[in-house]
Amino acid sequence: DTAVSQTPKYLVTQMGNDKSIKCEQNLGHDTMYWYKQDSKKFLKIMFSYNNKELIINETVPNRFSPKSPDKAHLNLHINSLELGDSAVYFCASSHQRHDGTGVIGELFFGEGSRLTVL
Amino acid sequence: GQSLEQPSEVTAVEGAIVQINCTYQTSGFYGLSWYQQHDGGAPTFLSYNALDGLEETGRFSSFLSRSDSYGYLLLQELQMKDSASYFCAVRISGTYKYIFGTGTRLKVLA
């Protein structure tokens, strides 16, 4: 039973096209994220939603538009794809739990969606 | 700016001990986490330090010194399956934002 699932796993498309990636989590978490991992494996935060509300919007081109229909789903739509958009996009969710010393934030990642723009 | 720096690559032999360092410069700090990522896979959570000192979880330990803005992940009794990339991450205080380090590729040799 997959905790955080993304579709599609692979996406190959031409420059200028529009594509979407979907993410669902069944962990009951309130917060979901999109991260981009480039060819050098650098993980960069893009967006975050908490209970369907956008709370983090990093300096991402407005060709990228996230949507959260409910707190278990977070989708990413990309318009007018460019070569530089080629990367692995990870969805993640988090909850905050206490261990006596403070709040532990642990991110649970999906398996990633590898986008290749030709 | 906010940054977390790690060595790009570390190589060690099976059975050895290896330490992966992380120095951070962030506008706020809620704790230092470590993640493991195998090639083609997703990052998975390994450990978390909110306070100074050493946290041990099996073969893995993580250390934090907040005064030095520094932490490390210690892997003992290395196994081939430990070959992966390791990332430190900081949650920025007052936010839900997690910033990741540059990542360290660990190669374990037979």
XYZ file of C-alpha atoms in Angstrom:
228
model
C 0.000 0.000 0.000
C 1.973 2.972 -1.346
C 2.133 5.944 1.032
C 2.922 8.691 -1.494
C 2.246 7.849 -5.125
C 2.950 9.880 -8.233
C 1.885 9.432 -11.819
C 3.300 9.204 -14.350
C 6.681 7.780 -13.405
C 8.176 8.755 -16.758
C 7.217 11.574 -19.095
C 8.878 12.330 -22.422
C 7.558 15.289 -24.351
C 8.432 18.025 -26.809
C 9.312 21.618 -25.985
C 6.288 23.851 -25.824
C 3.888 21.133 -24.687
C 1.847 21.199 -21.490
C 1.963 18.317 -19.017
C 0.675 17.377 -15.581
C 1.960 15.204 -12.751
C -0.371 13.886 -10.095
C 0.377 13.013 -6.476
C -1.664 11.312 -3.795
C -0.812 10.454 -0.205
C -2.719 8.087 2.054
C -0.841 8.974 5.251
C -3.324 11.541 6.491
C -0.687 14.283 6.414
C -1.652 17.925 6.225
C 1.320 19.233 4.278
C 2.425 18.302 0.761
C 5.337 19.468 -1.367
C 6.833 19.491 -4.829
C 10.593 19.234 -5.127
C 12.684 19.333 -8.283
C 15.861 17.249 -8.521
C 18.178 18.226 -11.327
C 20.894 16.232 -13.048
C 23.354 17.118 -10.271
C 20.896 15.617 -7.769
C 20.227 18.939 -6.079
C 16.788 18.855 -4.391
C 15.055 22.203 -4.664
C 11.736 23.002 -3.046
C 9.140 24.414 -5.410
C 5.780 24.539 -3.647
C 4.038 23.459 -0.484
C 0.408 23.196 0.508
C -0.999 22.845 3.984
C -4.627 21.735 4.145
C -5.171 22.831 0.518
C -3.662 26.262 1.128
C -0.517 27.340 -0.714
C 2.098 28.161 1.916
C 5.371 28.015 0.023
C 5.958 29.293 -3.482
C 9.637 29.507 -4.297
C 10.936 31.497 -7.254
C 9.410 29.135 -9.766
C 8.391 30.329 -13.262
C 4.655 30.898 -13.455
C 4.522 28.220 -16.143
C 4.376 25.879 -13.141
C 1.016 25.782 -11.399
C 0.261 23.523 -8.462
C -3.262 22.564 -7.457
C -4.493 20.817 -4.332
C -8.115 19.678 -4.638
C -7.962 18.187 -1.136
C -5.268 17.598 1.431
C -4.489 14.131 0.090
C -3.772 15.302 -3.455
C -1.311 17.735 -4.970
C -0.923 18.075 -8.708
C 1.597 19.993 -10.786
C 0.797 21.418 -14.189
C 3.563 22.750 -16.413
C 2.851 24.938 -19.433
C 5.098 25.596 -22.409
C 7.746 23.097 -21.397
C 11.397 24.068 -21.859
C 14.548 21.978 -22.077
C 15.596 23.180 -18.617
C 12.475 21.659 -17.091
C 13.945 18.209 -17.610
C 14.399 16.781 -14.117
C 12.904 14.375 -11.614
C 9.959 15.891 -9.762
C 9.269 14.524 -6.306
C 6.094 14.878 -4.358
C 6.386 14.636 -0.584
C 4.187 14.897 2.452
C 4.951 15.583 6.071
C 3.543 15.463 9.525
C 4.928 16.877 12.716
C 5.393 14.549 15.650
C 6.907 15.210 19.027
C 9.687 13.161 20.508
C 10.081 14.989 23.780
C 12.826 17.243 22.479
C 10.724 19.079 20.002
C 8.933 18.702 16.745
C 10.244 16.161 14.265
C 9.412 16.905 10.700
C 9.884 13.928 8.475
C 9.278 14.089 4.750
C 7.809 11.093 2.951
C 8.662 11.137 -0.734
C 6.954 9.614 -3.711
C 8.994 7.607 -6.206
C 9.473 10.595 -8.485
C 8.369 11.526 -11.991
C 11.191 11.767 -14.498
C 10.389 14.457 -17.046
C 12.407 14.630 -20.249
C 11.817 17.553 -22.581
C 13.139 17.104 -26.121
C 20.985 33.171 1.391
C 20.457 29.724 2.774
C 22.826 26.876 2.079
C 23.824 23.464 3.310
C 27.214 22.225 2.161
C 28.316 18.597 1.982
C 31.272 16.823 0.382
C 30.312 15.678 -3.096
C 31.672 12.172 -2.802
C 33.031 9.759 -0.200
C 34.483 6.304 -0.822
C 35.027 3.580 1.767
C 35.342 -0.206 1.969
C 32.896 -2.694 3.364
C 33.021 -2.933 7.141
C 34.571 0.507 7.542
C 33.187 3.613 9.247
C 32.481 6.767 7.280
C 31.431 10.266 8.318
C 29.496 12.643 6.063
C 29.630 16.269 7.133
C 27.086 19.031 6.695
C 27.586 22.718 7.419
C 24.577 24.950 7.172
C 23.795 28.612 6.921
C 20.071 29.282 7.266
C 17.831 32.085 8.450
C 16.260 29.857 11.093
C 16.669 26.346 12.334
C 14.295 23.682 13.601
C 16.589 20.714 13.379
C 18.851 18.766 11.052
C 17.616 15.702 9.208
C 19.363 13.110 7.069
C 17.994 11.307 4.029
C 19.274 8.412 1.936
C 18.598 8.121 -1.774
C 19.553 5.142 -3.934
C 19.966 5.688 -7.661
C 16.565 5.895 -9.301
C 14.815 5.887 -5.945
C 13.168 8.333 -3.581
C 14.864 10.034 -0.636
C 14.048 8.225 2.593
C 14.304 9.649 6.086
C 17.164 8.371 8.260
C 17.478 10.549 11.335
C 16.805 13.857 12.994
C 18.648 16.044 15.513
C 16.927 18.933 17.240
C 19.452 19.304 20.044
C 23.227 19.150 20.229
C 24.758 15.739 20.551
C 24.693 12.298 19.058
C 21.600 10.303 18.087
C 22.085 6.609 17.357
C 19.838 4.433 15.210
C 21.381 1.043 14.582
C 24.459 1.344 12.352
C 23.719 5.005 11.686
C 24.361 7.899 14.056
C 23.845 11.606 13.558
C 25.483 14.477 15.371
C 24.593 18.137 15.679
C 26.424 21.195 16.985
C 24.140 24.205 16.707
C 26.822 26.647 17.852
C 29.008 25.523 14.933
C 26.108 25.152 12.468
C 27.480 21.724 11.758
C 26.338 18.156 11.773
C 27.407 14.784 10.489
C 26.056 11.362 9.668
C 28.163 8.420 10.818
C 27.735 5.070 9.121
C 29.327 2.057 10.773
C 29.972 -1.474 9.533
C 29.457 -0.316 5.979
C 27.633 -2.649 3.629
C 27.427 -2.592 -0.150
C 23.767 -1.620 0.106
C 24.810 1.640 1.809
C 26.101 2.906 -1.545
C 23.733 5.802 -2.172
C 23.471 9.580 -1.972
C 22.996 11.150 1.433
C 21.390 14.521 2.030
C 21.203 16.690 5.100
C 18.160 18.931 5.414
C 17.100 21.788 7.643
C 13.587 22.835 8.447
C 13.460 26.619 8.543
C 11.948 27.755 11.839
C 8.499 29.293 11.630
C 7.833 27.592 8.296
C 7.170 24.212 6.764
C 10.111 24.693 4.425
C 12.793 21.998 4.260
C 16.058 22.984 2.566
C 18.340 20.196 1.379
C 22.097 20.004 1.239
C 24.128 19.511 -1.892
C 24.251 15.753 -1.317
C 27.104 13.289 -0.800
C 27.515 10.249 -2.991
C 28.843 7.340 -0.924
C 30.568 4.494 -2.727
C 31.190 1.335 -0.750
C 33.856 -0.927 -2.224
C 34.176 -4.664 -1.655
